[in-house]
PDB file of C-alpha atoms in Angstrom:
ATOM      1  CA  MET A   1       6.910  31.391 -15.230  1.00  0.00           C
ATOM      2  CA  ASN A   2       3.702  30.070 -16.764  1.00  0.00           C
ATOM      3  CA  LYS A   3       5.689  27.391 -18.607  1.00  0.00           C
ATOM      4  CA  ILE A   4       7.267  26.263 -15.332  1.00  0.00           C
ATOM      5  CA  ILE A   5       3.877  26.075 -13.609  1.00  0.00           C
ATOM      6  CA  THR A   6       2.409  24.173 -16.556  1.00  0.00           C
ATOM      7  CA  GLN A   7       5.322  21.718 -16.515  1.00  0.00           C
ATOM      8  CA  LEU A   8       4.958  21.199 -12.770  1.00  0.00           C
ATOM      9  CA  LYS A   9       1.240  20.504 -13.148  1.00  0.00           C
ATOM     10  CA  PHE A  10       1.934  18.051 -15.952  1.00  0.00           C
ATOM     11  CA  ASN A  11       4.594  16.245 -13.895  1.00  0.00           C
ATOM     12  CA  LEU A  12       2.271  16.068 -10.895  1.00  0.00           C
ATOM     13  CA  PHE A  13      -0.494  14.609 -13.054  1.00  0.00           C
ATOM     14  CA  LEU A  14       1.982  12.135 -14.558  1.00  0.00           C
ATOM     15  CA  TYR A  15       3.188  10.910 -11.166  1.00  0.00           C
ATOM     16  CA  ILE A  16      -0.366  10.567  -9.862  1.00  0.00           C
ATOM     17  CA  LEU A  17      -1.270   8.608 -12.977  1.00  0.00           C
ATOM     18  CA  CYS A  18       1.777   6.352 -12.551  1.00  0.00           C
ATOM     19  CA  ASN A  19       0.827   5.510  -8.978  1.00  0.00           C
ATOM     20  CA  ARG A  20      -2.824   5.032  -9.890  1.00  0.00           C
ATOM     21  CA  LEU A  21      -2.011   2.614 -12.696  1.00  0.00           C
ATOM     22  CA  GLN A  22       0.472   0.758 -10.504  1.00  0.00           C
ATOM     23  CA  MET A  23      -1.494   0.537  -7.238  1.00  0.00           C
ATOM     24  CA  GLY A  24      -5.083   1.465  -8.028  1.00  0.00           C
ATOM     25  CA  HIS A  25      -7.259   4.489  -7.369  1.00  0.00           C
ATOM     26  CA  ARG A  26      -6.636   4.368  -3.622  1.00  0.00           C
ATOM     27  CA  PHE A  27      -2.860   4.506  -3.900  1.00  0.00           C
ATOM     28  CA  TRP A  28      -2.842   7.640  -1.736  1.00  0.00           C
ATOM     29  CA  MET A  29      -3.860   5.519   1.262  1.00  0.00           C
ATOM     30  CA  LEU A  30      -0.651   3.453   1.147  1.00  0.00           C
ATOM     31  CA  PRO A  31       1.612   5.904   3.030  1.00  0.00           C
ATOM     32  CA  PHE A  32      -0.916   6.100   5.857  1.00  0.00           C
ATOM     33  CA  ALA A  33      -0.619   2.332   6.373  1.00  0.00           C
ATOM     34  CA  VAL A  34       2.669   2.967   8.190  1.00  0.00           C
ATOM     35  CA  PHE A  35       0.588   4.339  11.102  1.00  0.00           C
ATOM     36  CA  ILE A  36       0.239   0.700  12.126  1.00  0.00           C
ATOM     37  CA  TRP A  37       3.929   0.468  13.046  1.00  0.00           C
ATOM     38  CA  PRO A  38       4.124   3.289  15.645  1.00  0.00           C
ATOM     39  CA  LEU A  39       0.802   2.095  17.066  1.00  0.00           C
ATOM     40  CA  LEU A  40       2.315  -1.366  17.462  1.00  0.00           C
ATOM     41  CA  GLN A  41       5.422   0.043  19.143  1.00  0.00           C
ATOM     42  CA  ALA A  42       3.299   2.161  21.480  1.00  0.00           C
ATOM     43  CA  SER A  43       1.200  -0.888  22.354  1.00  0.00           C
ATOM     44  CA  MET A  44       4.363  -2.834  23.221  1.00  0.00           C
ATOM     45  CA  MET A  45       5.387  -0.050  25.602  1.00  0.00           C
ATOM     46  CA  PHE A  46       1.907   0.072  27.139  1.00  0.00           C
ATOM     47  CA  MET A  47       1.830  -3.696  27.656  1.00  0.00           C
ATOM     48  CA  GLY A  48       5.280  -3.624  29.259  1.00  0.00           C
ATOM     49  CA  TRP A  49       6.947  -5.667  26.504  1.00  0.00           C
ATOM     50  CA  LYS A  50       9.379  -2.813  25.804  1.00  0.00           C
ATOM     51  CA  GLN A  51      11.169  -1.656  28.936  1.00  0.00           C
ATOM     52  CA  GLY A  52      12.759   1.765  29.232  1.00  0.00           C
ATOM     53  CA  GLY A  53      11.197   3.380  26.199  1.00  0.00           C
ATOM     54  CA  PHE A  54      13.002   4.281  22.986  1.00  0.00           C
ATOM     55  CA  GLU A  55      16.223   6.197  22.504  1.00  0.00           C
ATOM     56  CA  LEU A  56      17.724   8.049  19.551  1.00  0.00           C
ATOM     57  CA  VAL A  57      19.622   4.931  18.468  1.00  0.00           C
ATOM     58  CA  ASP A  58      16.284   3.140  17.952  1.00  0.00           C
ATOM     59  CA  VAL A  59      14.852   5.761  15.602  1.00  0.00           C
ATOM     60  CA  GLN A  60      16.614   5.044  12.316  1.00  0.00           C
ATOM     61  CA  ASN A  61      15.723   1.395  11.854  1.00  0.00           C
ATOM     62  CA  ARG A  62      13.335   0.166  14.522  1.00  0.00           C
ATOM     63  CA  LEU A  63      10.954   3.127  14.608  1.00  0.00           C
ATOM     64  CA  MET A  64      11.234   4.453  11.057  1.00  0.00           C
ATOM     65  CA  GLY A  65      13.421   2.364   8.784  1.00  0.00           C
ATOM     66  CA  TYR A  66      11.990  -1.140   8.724  1.00  0.00           C
ATOM     67  CA  PRO A  67       8.349  -0.221   7.988  1.00  0.00           C
ATOM     68  CA  LEU A  68       9.499   2.197   5.281  1.00  0.00           C
ATOM     69  CA  TYR A  69      11.850  -0.383   3.753  1.00  0.00           C
ATOM     70  CA  LEU A  70       9.072  -2.966   3.620  1.00  0.00           C
ATOM     71  CA  MET A  71       6.753  -0.447   1.995  1.00  0.00           C
ATOM     72  CA  ALA A  72       9.451   0.383  -0.582  1.00  0.00           C
ATOM     73  CA  ILE A  73       9.925  -3.325  -1.316  1.00  0.00           C
ATOM     74  CA  GLY A  74       6.185  -3.791  -1.725  1.00  0.00           C
ATOM     75  CA  ILE A  75       6.073  -0.995  -4.288  1.00  0.00           C
ATOM     76  CA  GLY A  76       9.305  -1.890  -6.060  1.00  0.00           C
ATOM     77  CA  VAL A  77       8.580  -5.555  -6.752  1.00  0.00           C
ATOM     78  CA  GLY A  78       5.584  -4.635  -8.859  1.00  0.00           C
ATOM     79  CA  LEU A  79       7.067  -1.862 -10.968  1.00  0.00           C
ATOM     80  CA  ILE A  80       8.258  -4.247 -13.677  1.00  0.00           C
ATOM     81  CA  ALA A  81       7.280  -7.749 -12.523  1.00  0.00           C
ATOM     82  CA  ASN A  82       3.561  -6.912 -12.486  1.00  0.00           C
ATOM     83  CA  GLU A  83       3.789  -5.677 -16.066  1.00  0.00           C
ATOM     84  CA  VAL A  84       5.427  -8.959 -17.065  1.00  0.00           C
ATOM     85  CA  GLU A  85       2.875 -11.074 -15.192  1.00  0.00           C
ATOM     86  CA  LYS A  86      -0.083  -9.166 -16.643  1.00  0.00           C
ATOM     87  CA  ARG A  87       1.516  -9.260 -20.096  1.00  0.00           C
ATOM     88  CA  THR A  88       1.121  -5.503 -20.484  1.00  0.00           C
ATOM     89  CA  LEU A  89       4.846  -4.924 -20.838  1.00  0.00           C
ATOM     90  CA  GLU A  90       4.636  -4.867 -24.638  1.00  0.00           C
ATOM     91  CA  VAL A  91       2.847  -1.528 -24.504  1.00  0.00           C
ATOM     92  CA  SER A  92       5.869   0.218 -22.974  1.00  0.00           C
ATOM     93  CA  PHE A  93       8.028  -0.641 -25.981  1.00  0.00           C
ATOM     94  CA  THR A  94       5.650   1.194 -28.317  1.00  0.00           C
ATOM     95  CA  LEU A  95       5.798   4.522 -26.467  1.00  0.00           C
ATOM     96  CA  PRO A  96       8.169   7.317 -27.542  1.00  0.00           C
ATOM     97  CA  GLY A  97      11.225   7.958 -25.393  1.00  0.00           C
ATOM     98  CA  GLY A  98      12.014   4.333 -24.655  1.00  0.00           C
ATOM     99  CA  ALA A  99      10.832   1.946 -21.973  1.00  0.00           C
ATOM    100  CA  ALA A 100      13.403   3.169 -19.429  1.00  0.00           C
ATOM    101  CA  ARG A 101      11.748   6.588 -19.338  1.00  0.00           C
ATOM    102  CA  ILE A 102       8.525   5.002 -18.109  1.00  0.00           C
ATOM    103  CA  TRP A 103      10.164   3.320 -15.135  1.00  0.00           C
ATOM    104  CA  ILE A 104      12.151   6.403 -14.238  1.00  0.00           C
ATOM    105  CA  ASN A 105       8.844   8.238 -13.858  1.00  0.00           C
ATOM    106  CA  LYS A 106       7.453   5.284 -11.893  1.00  0.00           C
ATOM    107  CA  LEU A 107      10.436   5.445  -9.537  1.00  0.00           C
ATOM    108  CA  ILE A 108       9.968   9.184  -9.016  1.00  0.00           C
ATOM    109  CA  ALA A 109       6.251   8.708  -8.388  1.00  0.00           C
ATOM    110  CA  ALA A 110       6.954   5.930  -5.872  1.00  0.00           C
ATOM    111  CA  SER A 111       9.558   8.138  -4.170  1.00  0.00           C
ATOM    112  CA  PHE A 112       6.895  10.740  -3.404  1.00  0.00           C
ATOM    113  CA  LEU A 113       4.835   8.089  -1.600  1.00  0.00           C
ATOM    114  CA  ILE A 114       7.914   7.110   0.388  1.00  0.00           C
ATOM    115  CA  ILE A 115       8.529  10.742   1.339  1.00  0.00           C
ATOM    116  CA  VAL A 116       4.960  11.101   2.630  1.00  0.00           C
ATOM    117  CA  ALA A 117       5.236   7.845   4.603  1.00  0.00           C
ATOM    118  CA  GLU A 118       8.578   8.904   6.076  1.00  0.00           C
ATOM    119  CA  PHE A 119       7.109  12.238   7.159  1.00  0.00           C
ATOM    120  CA  ILE A 120       4.301  10.385   8.937  1.00  0.00           C
ATOM    121  CA  LEU A 121       6.750   8.068  10.708  1.00  0.00           C
ATOM    122  CA  ALA A 122       9.031  10.971  11.658  1.00  0.00           C
ATOM    123  CA  PHE A 123       6.100  12.951  13.066  1.00  0.00           C
ATOM    124  CA  CYS A 124       4.817   9.988  15.103  1.00  0.00           C
ATOM    125  CA  THR A 125       8.326   9.251  16.379  1.00  0.00           C
ATOM    126  CA  TRP A 126       8.908  12.859  17.417  1.00  0.00           C
ATOM    127  CA  ILE A 127       5.507  13.201  19.102  1.00  0.00           C
ATOM    128  CA  PHE A 128       5.213   9.854  20.885  1.00  0.00           C
ATOM    129  CA  PHE A 129       8.691   8.392  21.365  1.00  0.00           C
ATOM    130  CA  THR A 130      11.874  10.458  21.130  1.00  0.00           C
ATOM    131  CA  GLY A 131      13.719  13.146  19.181  1.00  0.00           C
ATOM    132  CA  ILE A 132      14.914  12.885  15.619  1.00  0.00           C
ATOM    133  CA  THR A 133      17.709  14.375  13.531  1.00  0.00           C
ATOM    134  CA  SER A 134      18.049  15.365   9.890  1.00  0.00           C
ATOM    135  CA  GLY A 135      20.821  12.807   9.434  1.00  0.00           C
ATOM    136  CA  ILE A 136      18.462  10.002  10.454  1.00  0.00           C
ATOM    137  CA  ILE A 137      15.819  11.219   8.001  1.00  0.00           C
ATOM    138  CA  ILE A 138      18.368  11.284   5.157  1.00  0.00           C
ATOM    139  CA  ARG A 139      19.713   7.804   5.927  1.00  0.00           C
ATOM    140  CA  VAL A 140      16.234   6.296   6.221  1.00  0.00           C
ATOM    141  CA  PHE A 141      15.186   7.797   2.880  1.00  0.00           C
ATOM    142  CA  GLN A 142      18.415   6.582   1.293  1.00  0.00           C
ATOM    143  CA  GLY A 143      17.769   3.064   2.579  1.00  0.00           C
ATOM    144  CA  ALA A 144      14.176   3.117   1.343  1.00  0.00           C
ATOM    145  CA  ILE A 145      15.268   4.141  -2.163  1.00  0.00           C
ATOM    146  CA  PHE A 146      17.905   1.394  -2.100  1.00  0.00           C
ATOM    147  CA  TYR A 147      15.305  -1.288  -1.377  1.00  0.00           C
ATOM    148  CA  LEU A 148      12.853   0.248  -3.841  1.00  0.00           C
ATOM    149  CA  VAL A 149      15.402  -0.011  -6.659  1.00  0.00           C
ATOM    150  CA  LEU A 150      16.653  -3.418  -5.482  1.00  0.00           C
ATOM    151  CA  ALA A 151      13.090  -4.770  -5.518  1.00  0.00           C
ATOM    152  CA  MET A 152      12.537  -3.343  -9.000  1.00  0.00           C
ATOM    153  CA  THR A 153      15.797  -4.912 -10.193  1.00  0.00           C
ATOM    154  CA  ALA A 154      14.845  -8.275  -8.708  1.00  0.00           C
ATOM    155  CA  GLY A 155      11.445  -8.035 -10.379  1.00  0.00           C
ATOM    156  CA  ALA A 156      13.071  -7.350 -13.747  1.00  0.00           C
ATOM    157  CA  PHE A 157      15.405 -10.339 -13.502  1.00  0.00           C
ATOM    158  CA  PHE A 158      13.078 -12.876 -11.856  1.00  0.00           C
ATOM    159  CA  LYS A 159       9.961 -11.649 -13.724  1.00  0.00           C
ATOM    160  CA  ASN A 160       7.886 -12.627 -10.694  1.00  0.00           C
ATOM    161  CA  SER A 161       6.812 -10.199  -7.969  1.00  0.00           C
ATOM    162  CA  LEU A 162       6.569 -12.902  -5.268  1.00  0.00           C
ATOM    163  CA  ILE A 163      10.080 -14.241  -5.840  1.00  0.00           C
ATOM    164  CA  ALA A 164      11.458 -10.696  -6.114  1.00  0.00           C
ATOM    165  CA  GLY A 165       9.797  -9.782  -2.817  1.00  0.00           C
ATOM    166  CA  ILE A 166      11.191 -12.845  -1.024  1.00  0.00           C
ATOM    167  CA  VAL A 167      14.716 -12.214  -2.312  1.00  0.00           C
ATOM    168  CA  THR A 168      14.657  -8.516  -1.383  1.00  0.00           C
ATOM    169  CA  CYS A 169      13.209  -9.197   2.080  1.00  0.00           C
ATOM    170  CA  PHE A 170      15.956 -11.780   2.608  1.00  0.00           C
ATOM    171  CA  VAL A 171      18.560  -9.147   1.731  1.00  0.00           C
ATOM    172  CA  LEU A 172      16.931  -6.771   4.233  1.00  0.00           C
ATOM    173  CA  PHE A 173      16.968  -9.510   6.882  1.00  0.00           C
ATOM    174  CA  ILE A 174      20.690 -10.139   6.343  1.00  0.00           C
ATOM    175  CA  ASN A 175      21.497  -6.416   6.321  1.00  0.00           C
ATOM    176  CA  SER A 176      19.681  -5.952   9.642  1.00  0.00           C
ATOM    177  CA  TYR A 177      22.591  -7.756  11.336  1.00  0.00           C
ATOM    178  CA  PHE A 178      25.107  -5.255   9.948  1.00  0.00           C
ATOM    179  CA  THR A 179      23.817  -1.907  11.168  1.00  0.00           C
ATOM    180  CA  ASN A 180      27.352  -0.998  12.280  1.00  0.00           C
ATOM    181  CA  ARG A 181      28.917  -1.551   8.837  1.00  0.00           C
ATOM    182  CA  SER A 182      29.368   1.426   6.538  1.00  0.00           C
ATOM    183  CA  TRP A 183      28.536  -0.649   3.421  1.00  0.00           C
ATOM    184  CA  SER A 184      25.124  -1.604   4.787  1.00  0.00           C
ATOM    185  CA  PRO A 185      21.937   0.139   3.547  1.00  0.00           C
ATOM    186  CA  VAL A 186      20.703   0.138   7.163  1.00  0.00           C
ATOM    187  CA  PHE A 187      23.959   1.540   8.582  1.00  0.00           C
ATOM    188  CA  ASN A 188      23.301   3.340  11.854  1.00  0.00           C
ATOM    189  CA  PRO A 189      26.300   5.348  13.122  1.00  0.00           C
ATOM    190  CA  LEU A 190      24.677   5.702  16.549  1.00  0.00           C
ATOM    191  CA  THR A 191      25.411   2.023  17.206  1.00  0.00           C
ATOM    192  CA  ILE A 192      29.168   2.789  17.146  1.00  0.00           C
ATOM    193  CA  ASN A 193      30.535   4.249  20.376  1.00  0.00           C
ATOM    194  CA  ASN A 194      34.317   3.825  20.211  1.00  0.00           C
ATOM    195  CA  LEU A 195      35.135   6.205  17.344  1.00  0.00           C
ATOM    196  CA  SER A 196      35.935   9.903  17.228  1.00  0.00           C
ATOM    197  CA  THR A 197      33.584  12.346  15.567  1.00  0.00           C
ATOM    198  CA  GLY A 198      35.894  12.669  12.545  1.00  0.00           C
ATOM    199  CA  ASP A 199      36.145   8.909  12.026  1.00  0.00           C
ATOM    200  CA  LEU A 200      32.396   8.531  12.413  1.00  0.00           C
ATOM    201  CA  MET A 201      31.793  11.257   9.830  1.00  0.00           C
ATOM    202  CA  GLN A 202      34.086   9.426   7.410  1.00  0.00           C
ATOM    203  CA  LEU A 203      31.980   6.276   7.827  1.00  0.00           C
ATOM    204  CA  ILE A 204      28.783   8.236   7.199  1.00  0.00           C
ATOM    205  CA  ILE A 205      30.178   9.809   4.015  1.00  0.00           C
ATOM    206  CA  ARG A 206      31.476   6.403   2.872  1.00  0.00           C
ATOM    207  CA  ASN A 207      28.048   4.895   3.470  1.00  0.00           C
ATOM    208  CA  HIS A 208      26.341   7.587   1.387  1.00  0.00           C
ATOM    209  CA  PHE A 209      28.820   7.065  -1.434  1.00  0.00           C
ATOM    210  CA  ILE A 210      28.503   3.258  -1.432  1.00  0.00           C
ATOM    211  CA  ILE A 211      24.704   3.173  -1.263  1.00  0.00           C
ATOM    212  CA  VAL A 212      24.166   5.910  -3.875  1.00  0.00           C
ATOM    213  CA  LEU A 213      26.607   4.124  -6.177  1.00  0.00           C
ATOM    214  CA  ALA A 214      24.786   0.818  -5.582  1.00  0.00           C
ATOM    215  CA  ILE A 215      21.450   2.457  -6.396  1.00  0.00           C
ATOM    216  CA  PHE A 216      22.859   3.874  -9.629  1.00  0.00           C
ATOM    217  CA  VAL A 217      24.374   0.512 -10.661  1.00  0.00           C
ATOM    218  CA  MET A 218      21.163  -1.403  -9.918  1.00  0.00           C
ATOM    219  CA  ALA A 219      19.063   1.123 -11.826  1.00  0.00           C
ATOM    220  CA  LEU A 220      21.467   0.919 -14.777  1.00  0.00           C
ATOM    221  CA  LEU A 221      21.323  -2.889 -14.793  1.00  0.00           C
ATOM    222  CA  THR A 222      17.537  -2.731 -14.622  1.00  0.00           C
ATOM    223  CA  PHE A 223      17.252  -0.357 -17.569  1.00  0.00           C
ATOM    224  CA  LEU A 224      19.653  -2.522 -19.574  1.00  0.00           C
ATOM    225  CA  ARG A 225      17.489  -5.507 -18.733  1.00  0.00           C
ATOM    226  CA  ILE A 226      14.379  -3.619 -19.815  1.00  0.00           C
ATOM    227  CA  GLU A 227      15.881  -3.029 -23.238  1.00  0.00           C
ATOM    228  CA  GLN A 228      16.225  -6.795 -23.684  1.00  0.00           C
ATOM    229  CA  ARG A 229      12.692  -7.079 -24.979  1.00  0.00           C
ATOM    230  CA  GLU A 230      12.799 -10.726 -25.989  1.00  0.00           C
ATOM    231  CA  ALA A 231      14.219 -11.864 -22.644  1.00  0.00           C
ATOM    232  CA  LEU A 232      11.557 -10.026 -20.662  1.00  0.00           C
ATOM    233  CA  LEU A 233       8.653 -11.189 -22.798  1.00  0.00           C
ATOM    234  CA  ARG A 234       9.789 -14.809 -22.886  1.00  0.00           C
ATOM    235  CA  HIS A 235       8.206 -17.087 -20.229  1.00  0.00           C
TER     236      HIS A 235
END
């Protein structure tokens, strides 16, 4: 039991250190920045720019998804690209366990920030706007991890955080027009009204399978790219 507690403490310290090195000493403030989004939505309702309030179909992307996806992109683009730009990437190749192990821990550390931010958005949505379901929470988190890994992959291949951010945001913009497609990371089954419950469940399961597989493939490509030391260090 003591070994488990010691390991948990070490992992917690490691993830805090990863986020601190990546985003600075005030990294813990980043999840609270998503407060701006529900405040903006509430202001739109107060000013009369949003008629009729929000419904359950609005929760997944409009109220929770898009701010979380943008936050994930902002974190992901810097995981590798910042190391290349600052020319500190060479250090990772000297550490035991391989360079991929470092970015796996960075991804896990970033995921904890996303979880905190999603909890904040879910709480604000439930308190101020409308109800929420566990399925929505799972799909939003899945989408956020997709864009986190996609941004990291783009950063590894373009070796520039700005270009990686533009490319990933463009992908998000295109995907926002396909919320009713099961292959989309922002797939929202509540936008489909003409299917039976069984058919809709099949689309949801298919979406989970496709997106999880895409995340795995992108992460694998990224780690393979990381191992190409000369290509990453060459400008």
